[in-house]
Tab-separated table of C-alpha atoms in Angstrom:
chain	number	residue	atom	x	y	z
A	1	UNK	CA	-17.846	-1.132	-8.696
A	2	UNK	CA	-14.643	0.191	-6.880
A	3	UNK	CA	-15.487	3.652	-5.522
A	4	UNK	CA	-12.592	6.080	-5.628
A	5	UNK	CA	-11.252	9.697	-4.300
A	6	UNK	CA	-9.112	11.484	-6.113
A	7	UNK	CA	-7.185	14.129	-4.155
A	8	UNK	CA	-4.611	16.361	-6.367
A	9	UNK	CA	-4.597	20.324	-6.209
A	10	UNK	CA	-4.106	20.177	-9.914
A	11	UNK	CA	-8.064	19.669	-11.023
A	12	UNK	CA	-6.410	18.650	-14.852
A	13	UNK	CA	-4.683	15.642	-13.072
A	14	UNK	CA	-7.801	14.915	-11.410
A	15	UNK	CA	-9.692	15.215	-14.755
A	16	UNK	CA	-7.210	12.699	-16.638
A	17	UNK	CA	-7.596	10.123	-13.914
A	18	UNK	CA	-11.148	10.493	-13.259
A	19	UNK	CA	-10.884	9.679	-17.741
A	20	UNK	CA	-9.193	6.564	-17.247
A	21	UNK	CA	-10.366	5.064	-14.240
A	22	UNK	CA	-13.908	5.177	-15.320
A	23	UNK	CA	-13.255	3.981	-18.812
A	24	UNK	CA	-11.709	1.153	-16.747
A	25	UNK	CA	-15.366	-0.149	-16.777
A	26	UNK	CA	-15.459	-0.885	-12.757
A	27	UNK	CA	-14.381	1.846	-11.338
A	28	UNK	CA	-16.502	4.718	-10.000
A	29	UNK	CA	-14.800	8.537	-8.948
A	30	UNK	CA	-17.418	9.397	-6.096
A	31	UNK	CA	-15.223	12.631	-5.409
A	32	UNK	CA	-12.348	14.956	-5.579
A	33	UNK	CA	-10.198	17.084	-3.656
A	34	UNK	CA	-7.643	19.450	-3.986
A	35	UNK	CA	-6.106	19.212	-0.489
A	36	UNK	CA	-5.704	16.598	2.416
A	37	UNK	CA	-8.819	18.068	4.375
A	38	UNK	CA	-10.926	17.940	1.858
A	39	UNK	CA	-10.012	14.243	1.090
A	40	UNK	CA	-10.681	13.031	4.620
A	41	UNK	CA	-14.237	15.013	4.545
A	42	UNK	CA	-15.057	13.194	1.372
A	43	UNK	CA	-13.839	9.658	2.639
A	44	UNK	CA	-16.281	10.290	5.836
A	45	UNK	CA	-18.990	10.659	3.907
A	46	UNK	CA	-18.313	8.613	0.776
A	47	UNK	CA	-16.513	5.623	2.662
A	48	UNK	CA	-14.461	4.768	-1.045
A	49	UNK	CA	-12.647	1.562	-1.692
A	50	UNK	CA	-9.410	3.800	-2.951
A	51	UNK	CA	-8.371	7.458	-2.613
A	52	UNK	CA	-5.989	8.709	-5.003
A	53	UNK	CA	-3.721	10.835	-2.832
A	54	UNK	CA	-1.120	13.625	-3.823
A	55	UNK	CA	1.564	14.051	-1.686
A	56	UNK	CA	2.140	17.350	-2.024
A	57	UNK	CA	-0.788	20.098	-1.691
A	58	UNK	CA	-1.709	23.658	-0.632
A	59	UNK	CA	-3.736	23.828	2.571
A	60	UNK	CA	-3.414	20.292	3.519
A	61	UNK	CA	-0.061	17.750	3.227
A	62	UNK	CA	-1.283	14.386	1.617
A	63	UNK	CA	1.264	12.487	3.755
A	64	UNK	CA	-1.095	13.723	7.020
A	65	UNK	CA	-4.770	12.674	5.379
A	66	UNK	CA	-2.900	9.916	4.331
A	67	UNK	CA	-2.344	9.139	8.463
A	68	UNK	CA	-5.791	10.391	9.117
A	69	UNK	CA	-7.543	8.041	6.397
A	70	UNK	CA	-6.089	5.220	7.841
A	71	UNK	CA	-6.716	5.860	11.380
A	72	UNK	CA	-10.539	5.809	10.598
A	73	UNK	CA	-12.970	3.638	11.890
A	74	UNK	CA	-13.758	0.264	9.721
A	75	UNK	CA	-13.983	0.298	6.486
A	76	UNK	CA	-10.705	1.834	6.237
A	77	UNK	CA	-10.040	2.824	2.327
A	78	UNK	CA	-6.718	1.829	0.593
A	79	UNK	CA	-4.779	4.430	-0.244
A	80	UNK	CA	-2.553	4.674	-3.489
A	81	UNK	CA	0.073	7.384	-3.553
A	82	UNK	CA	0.413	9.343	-6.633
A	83	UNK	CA	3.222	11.696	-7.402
A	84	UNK	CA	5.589	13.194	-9.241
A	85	UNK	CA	8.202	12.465	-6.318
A	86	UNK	CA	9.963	9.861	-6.184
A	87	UNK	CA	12.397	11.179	-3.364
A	88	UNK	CA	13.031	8.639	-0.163
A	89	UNK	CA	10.980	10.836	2.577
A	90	UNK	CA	8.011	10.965	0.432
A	91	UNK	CA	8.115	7.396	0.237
A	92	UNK	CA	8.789	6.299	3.415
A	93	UNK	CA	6.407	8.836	4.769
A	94	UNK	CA	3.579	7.542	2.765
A	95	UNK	CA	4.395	4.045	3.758
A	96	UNK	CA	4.670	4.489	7.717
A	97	UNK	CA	1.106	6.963	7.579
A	98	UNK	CA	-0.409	3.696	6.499
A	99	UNK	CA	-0.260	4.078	2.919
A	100	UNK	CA	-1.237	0.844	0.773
A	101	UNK	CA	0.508	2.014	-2.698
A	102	UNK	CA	2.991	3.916	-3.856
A	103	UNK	CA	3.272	5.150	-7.975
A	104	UNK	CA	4.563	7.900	-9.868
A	105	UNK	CA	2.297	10.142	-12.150
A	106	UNK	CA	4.018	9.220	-15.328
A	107	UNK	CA	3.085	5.974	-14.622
A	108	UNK	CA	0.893	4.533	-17.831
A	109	UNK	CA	-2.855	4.881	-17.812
A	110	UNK	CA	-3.588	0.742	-17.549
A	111	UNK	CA	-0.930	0.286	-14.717
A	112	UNK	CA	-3.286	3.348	-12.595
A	113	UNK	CA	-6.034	1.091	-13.002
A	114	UNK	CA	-4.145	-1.876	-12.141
A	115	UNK	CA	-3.013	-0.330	-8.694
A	116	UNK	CA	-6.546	0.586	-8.151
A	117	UNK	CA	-7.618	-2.657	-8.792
A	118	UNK	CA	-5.069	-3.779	-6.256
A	119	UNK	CA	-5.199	-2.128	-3.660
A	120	UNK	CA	-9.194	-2.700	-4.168
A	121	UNK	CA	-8.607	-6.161	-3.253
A	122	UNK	CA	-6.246	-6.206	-0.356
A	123	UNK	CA	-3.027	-6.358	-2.374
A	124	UNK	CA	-0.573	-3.567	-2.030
A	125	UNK	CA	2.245	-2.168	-4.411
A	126	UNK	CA	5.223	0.484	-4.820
A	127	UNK	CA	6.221	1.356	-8.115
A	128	UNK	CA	8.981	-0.755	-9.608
A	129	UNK	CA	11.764	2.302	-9.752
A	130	UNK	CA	11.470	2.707	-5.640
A	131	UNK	CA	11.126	-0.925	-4.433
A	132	UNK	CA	14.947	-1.812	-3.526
A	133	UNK	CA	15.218	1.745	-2.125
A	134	UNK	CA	12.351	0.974	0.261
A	135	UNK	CA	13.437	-2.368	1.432
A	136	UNK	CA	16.683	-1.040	2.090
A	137	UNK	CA	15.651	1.665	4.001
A	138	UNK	CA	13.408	-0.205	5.946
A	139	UNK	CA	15.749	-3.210	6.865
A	140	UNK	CA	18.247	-0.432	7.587
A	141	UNK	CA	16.094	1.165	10.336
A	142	UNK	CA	16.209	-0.301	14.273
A	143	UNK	CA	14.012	-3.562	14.446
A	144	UNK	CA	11.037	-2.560	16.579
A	145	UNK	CA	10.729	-3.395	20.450
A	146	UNK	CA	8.322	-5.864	19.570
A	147	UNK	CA	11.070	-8.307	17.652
A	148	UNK	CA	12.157	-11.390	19.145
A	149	UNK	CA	15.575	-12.493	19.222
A	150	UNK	CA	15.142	-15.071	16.716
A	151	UNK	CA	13.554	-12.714	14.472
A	152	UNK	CA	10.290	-14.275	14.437
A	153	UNK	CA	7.282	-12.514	16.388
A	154	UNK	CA	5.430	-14.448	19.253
A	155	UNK	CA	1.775	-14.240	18.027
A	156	UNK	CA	3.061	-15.843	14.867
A	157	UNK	CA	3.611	-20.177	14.321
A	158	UNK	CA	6.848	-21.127	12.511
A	159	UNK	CA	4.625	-21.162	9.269
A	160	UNK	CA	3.246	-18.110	9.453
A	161	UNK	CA	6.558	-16.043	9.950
A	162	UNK	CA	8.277	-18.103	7.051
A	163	UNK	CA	5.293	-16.738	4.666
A	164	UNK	CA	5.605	-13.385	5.860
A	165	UNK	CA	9.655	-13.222	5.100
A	166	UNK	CA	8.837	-14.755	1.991
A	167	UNK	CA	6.384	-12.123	0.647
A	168	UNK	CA	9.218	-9.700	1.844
A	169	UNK	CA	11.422	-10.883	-0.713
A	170	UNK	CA	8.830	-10.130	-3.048
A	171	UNK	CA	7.430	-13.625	-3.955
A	172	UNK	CA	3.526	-14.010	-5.081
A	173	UNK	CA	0.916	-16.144	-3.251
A	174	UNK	CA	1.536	-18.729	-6.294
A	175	UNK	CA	5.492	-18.487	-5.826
A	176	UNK	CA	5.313	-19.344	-2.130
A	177	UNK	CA	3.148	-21.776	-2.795
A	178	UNK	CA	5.378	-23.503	-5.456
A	179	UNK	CA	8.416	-23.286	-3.147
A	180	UNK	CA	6.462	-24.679	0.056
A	181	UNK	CA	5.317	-27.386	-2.417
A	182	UNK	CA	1.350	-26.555	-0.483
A	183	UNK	CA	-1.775	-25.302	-2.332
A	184	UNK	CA	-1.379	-21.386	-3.138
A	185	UNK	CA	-5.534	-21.551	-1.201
A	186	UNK	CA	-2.775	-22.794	1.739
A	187	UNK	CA	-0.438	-19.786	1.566
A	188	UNK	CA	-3.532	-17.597	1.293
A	189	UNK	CA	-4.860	-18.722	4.591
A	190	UNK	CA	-1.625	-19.108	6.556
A	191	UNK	CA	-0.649	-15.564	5.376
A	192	UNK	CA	-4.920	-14.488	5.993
A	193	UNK	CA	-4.301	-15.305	9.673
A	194	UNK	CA	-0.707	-13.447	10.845
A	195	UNK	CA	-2.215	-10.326	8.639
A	196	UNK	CA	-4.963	-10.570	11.553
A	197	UNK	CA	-2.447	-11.458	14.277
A	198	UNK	CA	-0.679	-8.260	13.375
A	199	UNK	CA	-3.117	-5.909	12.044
A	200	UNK	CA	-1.703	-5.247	8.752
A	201	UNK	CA	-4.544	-4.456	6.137
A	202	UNK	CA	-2.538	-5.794	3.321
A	203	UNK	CA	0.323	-7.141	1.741
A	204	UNK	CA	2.868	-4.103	1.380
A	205	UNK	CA	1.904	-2.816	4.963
A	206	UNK	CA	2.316	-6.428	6.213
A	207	UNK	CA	5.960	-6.325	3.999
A	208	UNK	CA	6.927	-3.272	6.025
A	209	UNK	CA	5.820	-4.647	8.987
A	210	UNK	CA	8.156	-7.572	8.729
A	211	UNK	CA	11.133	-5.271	7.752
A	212	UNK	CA	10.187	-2.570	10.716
A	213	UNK	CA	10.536	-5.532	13.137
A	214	UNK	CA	13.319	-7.502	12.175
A	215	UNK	CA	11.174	-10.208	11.069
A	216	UNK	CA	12.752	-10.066	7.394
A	217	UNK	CA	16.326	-9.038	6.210
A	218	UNK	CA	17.127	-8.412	2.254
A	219	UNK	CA	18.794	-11.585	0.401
């Protein structure tokens, strides 16, 4: 089962996910919370999979328990942004507090589970209507000190760093895979090791580490 937190001031919202996650069939809501502190108390004593996360609530910002989630001690839960706002800061600001997901609230019912599912497994996602706004954004920003003048990283073989800017641009395990003519078990272990190299817990968060540091470049 993946255990979930759903944190939304608006306990109908939280009532309407905890309703389709859990007739999802694998999924299990071990608690809720309507603001950001009460969301990191329940992921220290729950330890979930997922947390659900608003962005915007009273007595607590969801963008800050977002930053304090992930700065936890192993296991470290995924956490899936849901809002009504799709507006740049909100999205950016979920992505650099460590967020692994980003998706509106009128997003449909199977697609919440899908994220869930996700983000369950290591994967990470943004919702569809905010991807090219993110990668530009992000390739927009200064490349990080840590950037080497070829735009590769040091800790990272020649391999590795292709993989990386090819998941930037978007391309599936299977995709890379097909274009490296290798196994897709290949592209999972190649892209298994820089993840550890650079301490990314997943594929979005290693995306926008690769665009932070200069490491990928749109087109």
């Amino acid at each position: 089962m993946i255990r979930v937190v759903l944190a939304d001031d608006q306990a109908v919202v939280r009532a309407g996910f905890r309703m389709f996650l859990e007739l999802a069939g694998d999924v299990e809501v071990v608690g809720e919370a309507s603001s950001g502190p009460e969301a990191v108390a329940l992921v220290r004593a729950h330890r979930p999979d997922v947390v659900c996360m608003d962005v915007r609530m009273p007595g607590g910002n969801g963008l800050v328990a977002t930053r304090e989630i992930t700065g936890l001690d192993d296991p470290v839960p995924a956490v899936l942004v849901v809002t009504t706002f799709d507006l740049d800061d909100y999205v950016f600001g979920a992505l650099e507090a460590g967020a692994s997901g980003f998706v509106l609230k009128d997003t449909h019912p199977d697609d919440l589970v899908d994220a869930v599912r996700r983000l369950a497994r290591g994967d990470g996602l943004i919702d569809q209507t905010v991807t090219r706004r993110v990668i530009a954004e992000f390739a927009r920003r200064r490349p990080a000190p840590d950037a080497a003048p070829d735009g590769g990283v040091a800790p990272l073989t020649p391999r590795e760093t292709e993989i990386v800017r090819m998941l930037a641009r978007g391309l599936s395990n299977a995709e890379i895979a097909e274009e490296l003519v290798v196994e897709t078990s290949t592209v999972k272990s190649h892209l298994g090791r820089a993840m550890a190299k650079i301490g990314t817990r997943d594929r979005l968060q290693t995306v926008v580490w690769a665009y932070r540091t200069g490491v990928a470049a749109p087109g």
